[in-house]
Coordinates of C-alpha atoms in Angstrom, one line a residue:
Chain A
X1 CA 79.7 -30.5 14.1
X2 CA 78.9 -29.7 17.7
X3 CA 76.8 -26.8 16.6
X4 CA 74.6 -28.8 14.3
X5 CA 74.0 -31.4 17.0
X6 CA 72.9 -28.7 19.5
X7 CA 70.7 -27.2 16.9
X8 CA 69.0 -30.5 16.4
X9 CA 68.5 -30.8 20.2
X10 CA 67.0 -27.4 20.2
X11 CA 64.5 -28.4 17.5
X12 CA 63.7 -31.6 19.3
X13 CA 63.1 -29.7 22.5
X14 CA 60.5 -27.4 21.0
X15 CA 58.9 -30.1 18.8
X16 CA 56.6 -31.5 21.5
X17 CA 55.1 -28.1 22.1
X18 CA 54.7 -27.5 18.4
X19 CA 53.0 -30.8 17.9
X20 CA 50.7 -30.2 20.8
X21 CA 49.7 -26.7 19.6
X22 CA 49.4 -28.0 16.1
X23 CA 46.9 -30.5 17.1
X24 CA 45.1 -28.7 20.0
X25 CA 44.9 -25.3 18.2
X26 CA 44.9 -25.9 14.4
X27 CA 43.8 -29.5 14.3
X28 CA 40.9 -28.8 16.6
X29 CA 39.9 -25.7 14.8
X30 CA 39.8 -27.7 11.6
X31 CA 37.7 -30.4 13.3
X32 CA 35.3 -27.7 14.7
X33 CA 34.9 -26.2 11.2
X34 CA 34.1 -29.7 9.9
X35 CA 31.6 -30.4 12.7
X36 CA 29.9 -27.1 11.8
X37 CA 29.1 -28.5 8.4
X38 CA 27.4 -31.7 9.7
X39 CA 24.2 -32.6 11.3
X40 CA 25.7 -33.8 14.6
X41 CA 23.1 -33.4 17.3
X42 CA 20.0 -33.5 15.1
X43 CA 19.6 -37.1 16.0
X44 CA 19.5 -37.3 19.8
X45 CA 20.5 -41.0 19.8
X46 CA 23.8 -40.1 18.2
X47 CA 24.5 -36.8 20.0
X48 CA 26.4 -38.2 23.0
X49 CA 27.7 -41.5 21.4
X50 CA 31.5 -41.8 21.6
X51 CA 31.7 -42.3 17.8
X52 CA 28.6 -40.6 16.6
X53 CA 27.3 -41.2 13.1
X54 CA 27.2 -37.8 11.5
X55 CA 26.7 -36.7 8.0
X56 CA 27.9 -33.7 6.0
X57 CA 25.2 -31.1 5.3
X58 CA 27.1 -28.1 4.0
X59 CA 26.4 -24.6 5.2
X60 CA 22.9 -25.3 6.5
X61 CA 23.8 -24.5 10.1
X62 CA 25.2 -21.1 9.2
X63 CA 22.2 -20.4 7.0
X64 CA 19.9 -21.2 9.8
X65 CA 21.8 -19.0 12.3
X66 CA 21.4 -15.9 10.1
X67 CA 18.0 -16.5 8.6
X68 CA 15.9 -19.0 10.4
X69 CA 13.1 -17.9 12.8
X70 CA 14.4 -20.4 15.4
X71 CA 17.7 -18.6 15.7
X72 CA 16.7 -15.0 16.4
X73 CA 18.5 -15.4 19.8
X74 CA 21.8 -15.8 17.9
X75 CA 21.2 -12.6 15.9
X76 CA 20.4 -10.7 19.1
X77 CA 23.6 -12.2 20.5
X78 CA 25.6 -10.6 17.7
X79 CA 23.9 -7.2 18.3
X80 CA 24.6 -7.6 22.1
X81 CA 28.3 -8.3 21.3
X82 CA 28.5 -5.2 19.1
X83 CA 27.1 -2.8 21.8
X84 CA 28.9 -4.5 24.6
X85 CA 32.2 -4.2 22.8
X86 CA 31.6 -0.6 21.8
X87 CA 30.7 0.6 25.3
X88 CA 33.2 -1.6 27.1
X89 CA 36.0 -0.2 24.9
X90 CA 34.9 3.4 25.3
X91 CA 34.6 3.0 29.1
X92 CA 37.9 1.3 29.5
X93 CA 39.8 3.8 27.3
X94 CA 38.2 6.9 28.8
X95 CA 38.6 5.8 32.4
X96 CA 42.0 4.3 31.9
X97 CA 43.4 7.3 30.1
X98 CA 42.0 9.7 32.7
X99 CA 43.4 7.8 35.6
X100 CA 46.8 7.5 33.9
X101 CA 47.0 11.3 33.2
X102 CA 46.0 12.0 36.9
X103 CA 48.6 9.5 38.2
X104 CA 51.3 10.9 35.9
X105 CA 51.1 14.3 37.8
X106 CA 53.5 13.1 40.5
X107 CA 50.8 12.2 42.9
X108 CA 51.5 11.4 46.6
X109 CA 50.5 7.8 47.3
X110 CA 50.7 6.8 43.6
X111 CA 51.4 3.2 44.6
X112 CA 48.2 3.0 46.7
X113 CA 46.0 4.4 43.8
X114 CA 47.6 2.1 41.3
X115 CA 47.0 -0.9 43.5
X116 CA 43.3 0.1 44.0
X117 CA 42.7 0.6 40.2
X118 CA 44.4 -2.6 39.2
X119 CA 43.2 -5.1 41.8
X120 CA 40.0 -6.1 40.0
X121 CA 42.3 -7.6 37.3
X122 CA 43.4 -10.2 39.7
X123 CA 39.8 -11.4 40.3
X124 CA 38.0 -14.1 38.3
X125 CA 35.2 -12.9 36.1
X126 CA 33.1 -15.4 38.1
X127 CA 34.0 -13.6 41.3
X128 CA 33.4 -10.1 39.8
X129 CA 30.1 -11.3 38.3
X130 CA 28.9 -12.7 41.7
X131 CA 29.8 -9.5 43.4
X132 CA 28.2 -7.2 40.9
X133 CA 25.1 -9.4 40.7
X134 CA 24.6 -8.5 44.4
X135 CA 25.5 -4.8 43.7
X136 CA 22.8 -4.6 41.0
X137 CA 19.9 -6.3 42.8
X138 CA 16.9 -4.3 41.7
X139 CA 15.7 -3.7 45.3
X140 CA 19.1 -3.1 46.8
X141 CA 22.7 -2.4 46.0
X142 CA 23.4 0.5 43.7
X143 CA 19.7 1.3 43.5
X144 CA 19.5 2.2 47.2
X145 CA 22.7 4.2 47.3
X146 CA 20.9 7.5 46.7
X147 CA 18.8 6.9 49.9
X148 CA 21.9 7.2 52.0
X149 CA 21.9 10.9 51.2
X150 CA 18.2 11.3 51.4
X151 CA 17.4 11.0 47.7
X152 CA 14.7 8.7 46.3
X153 CA 15.7 5.1 45.4
X154 CA 16.6 4.3 41.7
X155 CA 14.1 2.1 40.0
X156 CA 16.4 0.7 37.2
X157 CA 16.0 -3.0 36.6
X158 CA 19.7 -3.9 36.1
X159 CA 20.2 -7.3 34.3
X160 CA 16.5 -7.8 33.8
X161 CA 15.3 -4.7 31.9
X162 CA 13.4 -5.5 28.8
X163 CA 13.9 -2.1 27.2
X164 CA 15.8 -1.9 23.9
X165 CA 17.1 1.3 22.4
X166 CA 18.5 2.0 18.9
X167 CA 16.3 -0.7 17.4
X168 CA 16.7 -1.6 13.8
X169 CA 15.2 -4.2 11.5
X170 CA 17.4 -7.2 10.8
X171 CA 16.1 -7.2 7.1
X172 CA 18.0 -3.8 6.7
X173 CA 21.3 -5.3 7.9
X174 CA 22.8 -5.5 4.3
X175 CA 22.0 -1.8 3.8
X176 CA 23.3 -0.8 7.2
X177 CA 26.6 -2.8 6.7
X178 CA 26.9 -1.2 3.2
X179 CA 26.6 2.3 4.6
X180 CA 29.0 1.5 7.4
X181 CA 31.7 0.1 5.1
X182 CA 31.1 3.0 2.7
X183 CA 31.6 5.6 5.4
X184 CA 34.8 4.0 6.6
X185 CA 36.1 3.7 3.0
X186 CA 35.2 7.4 2.3
X187 CA 37.1 8.4 5.5
X188 CA 40.2 6.3 4.3
X189 CA 39.9 8.0 0.9
X190 CA 40.0 11.5 2.4
X191 CA 42.8 10.5 4.7
X192 CA 44.9 9.1 1.9
X193 CA 44.6 12.2 -0.3
X194 CA 45.3 14.5 2.6
X195 CA 48.6 12.6 3.3
X196 CA 49.4 12.9 -0.4
X197 CA 49.1 9.2 -1.2
X198 CA 47.3 9.5 -4.4
X199 CA 47.5 5.9 -5.6
X200 CA 46.0 4.5 -2.4
X201 CA 43.4 7.3 -2.4
X202 CA 42.2 6.4 -5.9
X203 CA 41.8 2.8 -5.0
X204 CA 39.9 3.7 -1.9
X205 CA 37.7 6.1 -3.9
X206 CA 36.8 3.3 -6.3
X207 CA 36.0 0.9 -3.4
X208 CA 33.8 3.6 -1.9
X209 CA 31.9 4.0 -5.1
X210 CA 31.5 0.2 -5.4
X211 CA 30.1 0.1 -1.8
X212 CA 27.8 3.0 -2.5
X213 CA 26.4 1.4 -5.7
X214 CA 26.0 -2.0 -4.0
X215 CA 24.2 -0.4 -1.0
X216 CA 21.8 1.4 -3.4
X217 CA 21.1 -1.6 -5.6
X218 CA 22.2 -5.1 -4.5
X219 CA 21.8 -4.7 -0.7
X220 CA 18.2 -3.6 -1.1
X221 CA 17.2 -6.7 -2.9
X222 CA 18.8 -9.1 -0.5
X223 CA 16.1 -10.8 1.5
X224 CA 17.6 -12.5 4.6
X225 CA 14.3 -12.8 6.4
X226 CA 10.8 -12.9 5.1
X227 CA 9.4 -10.9 8.0
X228 CA 10.7 -7.8 10.0
X229 CA 12.7 -8.7 13.0
X230 CA 13.7 -5.9 15.4
X231 CA 17.0 -5.9 17.3
X232 CA 18.6 -3.3 19.4
X233 CA 20.7 -2.4 22.4
X234 CA 19.3 -4.3 25.4
X235 CA 19.5 -2.0 28.5
X236 CA 19.9 -5.1 30.7
X237 CA 23.5 -5.1 29.4
X238 CA 24.3 -1.8 31.0
X239 CA 25.1 -3.3 34.4
X240 CA 27.3 -6.0 32.8
X241 CA 29.2 -3.3 30.9
X242 CA 29.8 -1.3 34.1
X243 CA 31.1 -4.4 35.9
X244 CA 33.4 -5.3 32.9
X245 CA 34.7 -1.7 32.9
X246 CA 35.3 -1.9 36.6
X247 CA 37.4 -5.0 36.2
X248 CA 39.4 -4.1 33.1
X249 CA 39.9 -0.3 33.0
X250 CA 42.9 -0.7 35.4
X251 CA 44.6 -2.5 32.5
X252 CA 44.3 0.5 30.1
X253 CA 45.5 2.7 33.0
X254 CA 48.6 0.5 33.3
X255 CA 49.2 0.6 29.6
X256 CA 48.8 4.4 29.3
X257 CA 50.8 5.0 32.4
X258 CA 53.7 3.0 31.0
X259 CA 53.3 5.0 27.8
X260 CA 53.2 8.4 29.5
X261 CA 56.3 7.5 31.6
X262 CA 58.1 6.7 28.3
X263 CA 57.6 10.3 27.0
X264 CA 60.8 12.1 27.9
X265 CA 60.7 15.2 30.1
X266 CA 62.9 16.9 27.4
X267 CA 60.1 16.6 24.8
X268 CA 57.5 18.1 27.1
X269 CA 59.9 20.9 28.1
X270 CA 60.7 21.6 24.5
X271 CA 57.0 22.0 23.7
X272 CA 56.5 24.3 26.6
X273 CA 59.4 26.4 25.6
X274 CA 57.8 26.7 22.2
X275 CA 54.9 28.2 24.0
X276 CA 52.5 25.3 24.0
X277 CA 49.8 25.4 26.6
X278 CA 49.0 22.2 28.7
X279 CA 46.1 21.5 26.4
X280 CA 48.1 21.9 23.2
X281 CA 50.8 19.8 24.7
X282 CA 48.3 16.9 25.1
X283 CA 46.7 17.5 21.7
X284 CA 49.9 17.8 19.6
X285 CA 52.5 15.9 21.5
X286 CA 51.2 13.4 24.0
X287 CA 48.1 12.0 22.4
X288 CA 49.8 11.2 19.1
X289 CA 52.5 9.4 21.0
X290 CA 49.9 7.3 22.8
X291 CA 48.2 6.3 19.5
X292 CA 49.9 2.9 19.2
X293 CA 49.1 2.1 22.9
X294 CA 45.5 2.9 22.3
X295 CA 45.5 0.5 19.3
X296 CA 47.0 -2.3 21.4
X297 CA 44.4 -1.7 24.1
X298 CA 41.6 -1.7 21.6
X299 CA 42.8 -5.0 20.2
X300 CA 43.4 -6.8 23.5
X301 CA 40.2 -5.5 25.1
X302 CA 38.2 -6.0 21.9
X303 CA 39.1 -9.7 21.7
X304 CA 38.4 -10.2 25.4
X305 CA 35.0 -8.5 24.8
X306 CA 34.1 -10.7 21.9
X307 CA 34.9 -13.8 24.0
X308 CA 33.2 -12.6 27.2
X309 CA 31.4 -15.6 28.7
X310 CA 32.0 -16.1 32.5
X311 CA 31.1 -12.6 33.5
X312 CA 27.7 -12.8 31.9
X313 CA 27.2 -16.4 33.1
X314 CA 27.8 -15.3 36.7
X315 CA 25.9 -12.0 36.6
X316 CA 22.8 -12.6 34.5
X317 CA 22.8 -16.4 34.3
X318 CA 23.2 -18.4 31.1
X319 CA 19.5 -18.5 30.2
X320 CA 18.9 -14.8 30.2
X321 CA 18.2 -14.1 26.5
X322 CA 18.5 -10.4 26.9
X323 CA 22.1 -10.5 28.0
X324 CA 23.3 -13.4 25.9
X325 CA 26.3 -13.4 23.6
X326 CA 27.6 -15.9 21.0
X327 CA 30.3 -17.2 23.4
X328 CA 27.5 -18.2 25.9
X329 CA 25.1 -19.5 23.2
X330 CA 27.8 -21.8 21.9
X331 CA 28.3 -23.4 25.3
X332 CA 24.5 -23.8 25.8
X333 CA 23.9 -25.2 22.3
X334 CA 26.8 -27.7 22.4
X335 CA 27.0 -28.7 26.0
X336 CA 23.5 -28.3 27.4
X337 CA 21.4 -29.1 24.4
X338 CA 23.9 -31.4 22.7
X339 CA 23.5 -29.7 19.4
X340 CA 27.1 -30.0 18.6
X341 CA 27.0 -29.0 14.9
X342 CA 25.1 -25.8 15.7
X343 CA 27.4 -25.0 18.6
X344 CA 30.4 -25.5 16.3
X345 CA 28.9 -23.1 13.7
X346 CA 28.5 -20.4 16.4
X347 CA 32.1 -21.2 17.5
X348 CA 33.4 -20.7 13.9
X349 CA 31.5 -17.3 13.6
X350 CA 33.1 -16.3 16.9
X351 CA 36.6 -17.4 15.7
X352 CA 36.2 -15.4 12.5
X353 CA 35.2 -12.3 14.5
X354 CA 38.2 -12.6 16.8
X355 CA 40.5 -13.5 13.9
X356 CA 39.5 -10.4 12.0
X357 CA 40.8 -8.4 15.0
X358 CA 43.8 -10.4 16.0
X359 CA 45.4 -11.6 12.7
X360 CA 46.1 -8.1 11.3
X361 CA 47.4 -7.1 14.7
X362 CA 49.8 -10.0 15.0
X363 CA 50.9 -9.3 11.4
X364 CA 51.8 -5.7 12.0
X365 CA 53.3 -6.3 15.5
X366 CA 55.6 -9.0 14.3
X367 CA 56.5 -7.7 10.9
X368 CA 59.0 -5.3 12.3
X369 CA 60.6 -7.9 14.5
X370 CA 61.0 -10.5 11.8
X371 CA 63.0 -8.0 9.7
X372 CA 65.4 -7.5 12.6
Chain B
X1 CA 59.5 22.7 36.2
X2 CA 60.1 19.2 34.8
X3 CA 58.0 16.6 33.0
X4 CA 54.5 16.4 34.1
X5 CA 52.6 19.0 36.1
X6 CA 52.3 18.7 39.9
X7 CA 49.1 17.3 41.2
X8 CA 46.6 19.9 42.7
X9 CA 43.6 19.4 44.9
X10 CA 41.4 18.7 41.9
X11 CA 43.6 15.7 40.9
X12 CA 43.2 14.2 44.4
X13 CA 39.5 14.8 44.4
X14 CA 39.1 12.9 41.1
X15 CA 41.4 10.1 42.3
X16 CA 39.4 9.8 45.5
X17 CA 36.2 9.5 43.6
X18 CA 37.7 6.9 41.3
X19 CA 39.0 4.9 44.3
X20 CA 35.5 5.0 45.8
X21 CA 34.1 3.5 42.5
X22 CA 36.7 0.7 42.6
X23 CA 36.4 0.0 46.4
X24 CA 32.6 0.3 46.8
X25 CA 32.0 -3.4 45.8
X26 CA 34.7 -4.5 48.2
X27 CA 32.9 -2.8 51.1
X28 CA 29.6 -4.3 50.1
X29 CA 31.1 -7.8 49.8
X30 CA 32.8 -7.6 53.2
X31 CA 29.8 -6.3 55.1
X32 CA 27.4 -8.7 53.5
X33 CA 29.7 -11.7 54.2
X34 CA 29.9 -10.5 57.9
X35 CA 26.1 -10.1 58.4
X36 CA 24.0 -12.9 59.9
X37 CA 21.6 -14.1 57.2
X38 CA 18.6 -12.7 58.9
X39 CA 20.1 -9.2 58.8
X40 CA 20.6 -9.2 55.0
X41 CA 17.8 -7.0 53.7
X42 CA 17.8 -5.2 50.5
X43 CA 16.9 -1.9 52.1
X44 CA 19.8 -2.0 54.5
X45 CA 22.3 -3.3 52.0
X46 CA 24.9 -0.6 52.8
X47 CA 24.6 -0.5 56.6
X48 CA 27.3 -2.1 58.7
X49 CA 26.2 -5.3 60.4
X50 CA 24.5 -4.9 63.9
X51 CA 26.1 -8.2 65.0
X52 CA 29.3 -9.3 63.3
X53 CA 29.0 -12.9 62.1
X54 CA 32.2 -14.7 61.1
X55 CA 30.2 -17.9 60.7
X56 CA 29.7 -17.4 56.9
X57 CA 33.4 -17.9 56.3
X58 CA 33.3 -21.2 58.3
X59 CA 30.3 -22.4 56.4
X60 CA 31.9 -21.3 53.0
X61 CA 35.2 -23.0 53.9
X62 CA 33.3 -26.2 54.8
X63 CA 31.3 -26.0 51.6
X64 CA 34.1 -25.1 49.3
X65 CA 37.2 -26.8 50.6
X66 CA 37.1 -29.8 48.2
X67 CA 36.8 -27.4 45.2
X68 CA 39.5 -25.1 46.6
X69 CA 41.8 -28.2 46.9
X70 CA 40.9 -29.1 43.3
X71 CA 41.8 -25.6 42.2
X72 CA 45.1 -25.7 44.1
X73 CA 46.2 -29.0 42.5
X74 CA 45.1 -27.9 39.1
X75 CA 46.8 -24.5 39.3
X76 CA 50.1 -25.7 40.8
X77 CA 50.6 -28.5 38.3
X78 CA 49.4 -26.7 35.2
X79 CA 51.4 -23.6 36.1
X80 CA 54.6 -25.7 36.6
X81 CA 54.1 -27.6 33.4
X82 CA 53.4 -24.6 31.2
X83 CA 56.3 -22.6 32.8
X84 CA 58.9 -25.3 32.2
X85 CA 57.9 -26.0 28.6
X86 CA 57.5 -22.2 27.9
X87 CA 61.0 -21.6 29.2
X88 CA 62.5 -24.3 26.9
X89 CA 60.5 -22.9 24.0
X90 CA 61.5 -19.3 24.7
X91 CA 65.2 -20.4 25.0
X92 CA 65.0 -22.2 21.6
X93 CA 63.1 -19.4 19.9
X94 CA 65.5 -16.6 21.1
X95 CA 68.9 -18.3 21.1
X96 CA 68.6 -21.2 18.6
X97 CA 66.6 -19.7 15.8
X98 CA 65.9 -22.4 13.3
X99 CA 64.7 -22.0 9.7
X100 CA 61.0 -21.2 9.7
X101 CA 61.0 -19.9 13.3
X102 CA 59.6 -16.6 12.0
X103 CA 56.6 -18.4 10.7
X104 CA 56.2 -20.7 13.7
X105 CA 56.2 -17.9 16.3
X106 CA 53.1 -16.1 15.1
X107 CA 51.4 -19.4 14.7
X108 CA 52.2 -20.2 18.4
X109 CA 51.0 -16.7 19.5
X110 CA 47.7 -17.0 17.7
X111 CA 46.8 -19.9 20.1
X112 CA 46.7 -17.3 22.9
X113 CA 43.9 -15.2 21.3
X114 CA 41.5 -17.8 19.9
X115 CA 38.1 -18.1 21.6
X116 CA 38.3 -21.5 23.3
X117 CA 34.8 -22.2 22.1
X118 CA 36.4 -22.8 18.7
X119 CA 38.3 -25.9 20.0
X120 CA 36.0 -27.0 22.8
X121 CA 34.0 -29.7 21.0
X122 CA 37.0 -31.6 19.7
X123 CA 38.8 -31.1 23.0
X124 CA 35.8 -32.6 24.8
X125 CA 35.7 -35.5 22.4
X126 CA 39.4 -36.1 22.6
X127 CA 39.5 -36.1 26.4
X128 CA 36.5 -38.4 26.5
X129 CA 38.2 -40.8 24.0
X130 CA 41.4 -41.1 26.1
X131 CA 39.4 -41.4 29.4
X132 CA 40.4 -38.0 30.8
X133 CA 37.0 -36.3 30.5
X134 CA 35.8 -35.2 34.0
X135 CA 39.2 -35.8 35.6
X136 CA 41.5 -33.2 37.0
X137 CA 44.3 -34.7 34.8
X138 CA 42.4 -33.7 31.7
X139 CA 41.9 -30.1 32.8
X140 CA 45.6 -29.9 33.8
X141 CA 46.7 -31.1 30.4
X142 CA 44.3 -28.6 28.8
X143 CA 45.7 -25.7 30.8
X144 CA 49.3 -26.7 30.1
X145 CA 48.7 -26.8 26.3
X146 CA 46.8 -23.6 26.0
X147 CA 49.2 -21.9 28.4
X148 CA 52.1 -22.6 26.1
X149 CA 51.6 -19.5 23.8
X150 CA 51.8 -16.9 26.6
X151 CA 54.6 -18.6 28.5
X152 CA 56.6 -19.0 25.4
X153 CA 56.1 -15.4 24.5
X154 CA 57.1 -14.0 27.9
X155 CA 60.2 -16.2 28.1
X156 CA 61.2 -15.4 24.5
X157 CA 61.0 -11.7 25.2
X158 CA 62.8 -12.2 28.5
X159 CA 65.7 -14.2 27.0
X160 CA 66.0 -11.8 24.1
X161 CA 67.5 -9.4 26.7
X162 CA 70.3 -11.8 27.5
X163 CA 73.2 -10.8 25.3
X164 CA 74.1 -13.4 22.6
X165 CA 77.8 -12.9 23.5
X166 CA 77.2 -14.8 26.7
X167 CA 75.9 -17.7 24.8
X168 CA 78.9 -17.5 22.4
X169 CA 81.3 -17.4 25.3
X170 CA 79.6 -20.5 26.9
X171 CA 79.8 -22.3 23.5
X172 CA 83.6 -21.6 23.3
X173 CA 83.9 -23.0 26.8
X174 CA 82.4 -26.2 25.4
X175 CA 78.9 -25.9 26.7
X176 CA 76.1 -27.5 24.6
X177 CA 72.4 -26.9 24.4
X178 CA 71.6 -28.1 28.0
X179 CA 74.9 -26.8 29.4
X180 CA 74.1 -23.3 28.3
X181 CA 70.6 -23.6 29.6
X182 CA 71.7 -24.9 33.0
X183 CA 74.6 -22.5 33.6
X184 CA 73.7 -19.3 31.7
X185 CA 70.0 -19.1 30.9
X186 CA 68.3 -20.7 33.9
X187 CA 70.2 -18.8 36.6
X188 CA 69.2 -15.6 34.8
X189 CA 65.6 -16.7 34.5
X190 CA 64.4 -16.2 38.1
X191 CA 62.4 -13.0 37.5
X192 CA 61.1 -14.4 34.2
X193 CA 59.8 -17.4 36.0
X194 CA 58.2 -15.2 38.7
X195 CA 56.3 -13.3 36.0
X196 CA 55.2 -16.4 34.2
X197 CA 54.2 -18.3 37.4
X198 CA 52.2 -15.4 38.7
X199 CA 50.5 -14.8 35.4
X200 CA 49.6 -18.5 34.9
X201 CA 48.6 -19.0 38.5
X202 CA 46.1 -16.1 38.2
X203 CA 44.8 -17.2 34.8
X204 CA 44.3 -20.9 35.7
X205 CA 42.9 -20.2 39.1
X206 CA 40.3 -17.8 37.6
X207 CA 39.4 -19.8 34.5
X208 CA 35.8 -20.9 34.0
X209 CA 35.0 -22.2 30.5
X210 CA 37.3 -25.2 30.4
X211 CA 36.4 -25.9 34.1
X212 CA 32.7 -26.0 33.6
X213 CA 32.8 -28.0 30.4
X214 CA 35.5 -30.6 31.2
X215 CA 35.0 -31.4 34.9
X216 CA 32.2 -33.2 36.9
X217 CA 30.9 -32.7 40.4
X218 CA 33.9 -34.2 42.1
X219 CA 36.5 -32.3 40.1
X220 CA 34.9 -28.9 39.9
X221 CA 37.4 -26.1 40.6
X222 CA 36.3 -23.2 42.8
X223 CA 35.0 -20.9 40.0
X224 CA 32.5 -23.5 39.0
X225 CA 31.4 -24.0 42.6
X226 CA 30.9 -20.3 43.1
X227 CA 28.9 -19.9 39.9
X228 CA 26.7 -22.8 40.8
X229 CA 26.0 -21.4 44.3
X230 CA 25.4 -17.9 43.2
X231 CA 23.2 -19.1 40.4
X232 CA 20.9 -20.9 42.8
X233 CA 17.9 -18.8 43.9
X234 CA 17.2 -19.8 47.5
X235 CA 20.6 -19.0 48.9
X236 CA 21.4 -16.2 51.4
X237 CA 23.8 -13.7 50.0
X238 CA 26.3 -13.9 52.9
X239 CA 27.4 -17.3 51.6
X240 CA 28.2 -16.5 48.0
X241 CA 29.9 -13.3 49.2
X242 CA 32.1 -15.2 51.7
X243 CA 32.7 -17.8 49.0
X244 CA 33.7 -15.1 46.5
X245 CA 36.2 -13.8 49.1
X246 CA 37.7 -17.2 49.6
X247 CA 38.0 -17.7 45.8
X248 CA 39.6 -14.3 45.3
X249 CA 42.1 -14.4 48.2
X250 CA 44.9 -16.5 46.6
X251 CA 45.1 -14.3 43.5
X252 CA 44.6 -11.1 45.4
X253 CA 47.4 -12.0 47.8
X254 CA 49.7 -12.8 44.9
X255 CA 48.8 -9.4 43.3
X256 CA 49.3 -7.4 46.4
X257 CA 52.6 -9.1 47.4
X258 CA 54.1 -9.4 43.9
X259 CA 52.2 -6.6 42.1
X260 CA 55.2 -5.5 40.0
X261 CA 55.6 -8.9 38.4
X262 CA 51.8 -9.2 37.9
X263 CA 51.8 -5.9 35.9
X264 CA 54.8 -7.1 33.9
X265 CA 52.9 -10.2 32.9
X266 CA 49.9 -8.1 32.1
X267 CA 51.9 -5.8 29.8
X268 CA 53.5 -8.8 28.1
X269 CA 50.1 -9.9 27.0
X270 CA 50.0 -7.0 24.6
X271 CA 52.6 -8.9 22.5
X272 CA 55.5 -6.5 22.5
X273 CA 55.7 -6.1 26.3

């Protein structure tokens, strides 16, 4: 009797939080999705009304984001997010792992080094951005560092460079996506067969074939734009990537260091007794054990990277098209231009990208626990 | 020879280079904040000041004290609110598992990862409709709600370490839901609360998107004030640098004094913790 009353109290205690999260997370996401299907903002008189009159227009906002001439900024935003995420992840993983391996070698003053590598994590992105904006002034900062040892000044226009590398035509996007998906599927096919999982391998092989056929036929005939539109990796992003790596690589260092400390001395010793060199020890024992940590780091940093907003706001300003990302465009569209429906559509695209990373991760992380 | 290899000179050289990369911006910020405005020239960026000028900090303090106060009120109340609710949630989820808890928990966690852009428009509308748009109260409520996933997660993992036998024993002694919380769980929670409070304090103090969207001139927290100042063109760099130092100090002090708990919160963010 007592037990059931306590259990009821327990449920009553967590209920307010569940209701709040239900409304503020899921209710609001639903509302945003609905707003993205309306014309809210097209009529300026209704934009800021407390109860605006809005009407349902279907997927028009999305169609416009991906195919209308007016929205080429959004498409460059997506390309920027892709390259930013790629180099931010590579930078954080490489620097974080290197620092962790160095610190794991029983270094004197380890506490000092750890403190130095991790302190940027305690800063606001706004603070980091303000600092690095000063570091990357074209006429000063990093560019004049070489003059201190008698070398000529650097000329790179951090944050304002107009140069793009690895340009591609937006019209070719379906083909590029098709090839990308095909290569990943092919890799999974080979991997499955190598591990002796024939069933899965066959499925993957069929999917690879479908991707290849679609790329060769359907993808070519999709016309998303009626004119060529080049997009590429804006070099103005390089400075922002450096600042972001400066701030976040300490996090991967902390993750990897915790992982390395978790590998028992016995295991390393056993490998050495078996005649493994230091390099072989890393390749065959330590790196495989760090795999799950790398995955965690990729997911956590990846979702931060997709959402990055304040760092770019503070470093390059919100109106710098060359360094813009969807998270920033959403804010400008909705809260500067009062185009709420278009802002909501960008927000939904952003949520889908983050969800694609986070949902499988939560699924696998929690599956084991639930069985417990 | 045990475990890892001993560090040689090469290791220290690499660590020193890495430290330089991490500390270079700190040096630049400090010397820029300490230069008189006339001395700040792009060609002498890296030189120490000829005359040391502490006045920038006085000016920055005068300019930013209202926003620093806003940040302080916001951070303390929202941290307290989300920590208390998170502790109760964690207690329920770890010790009073109810049917469906396995479904509810991931749904709670997902709230921690969503891009806040995806709820910003309805949130703005909602706060406007209840008259809290532009007020510190609205921002406090926002931070409490969106802080719940992480505080719940940290407390749940923390309480999972407390043996169930202790709960059973307390039940046999006649303690109910609150009795167990007050006499068993809460006294064992201190380091859990430290982790959560440090984490939330840092996150809320540093937050920018909600702050810039949901507040107005009078209620801007410090991050918005710094962004506005640094974004303006005609400002001398000593002021934003001094302002950035003021904005960074509270979280830096917390990190340096209580670094161990800060890192624990950091690792807890990767779900399993």
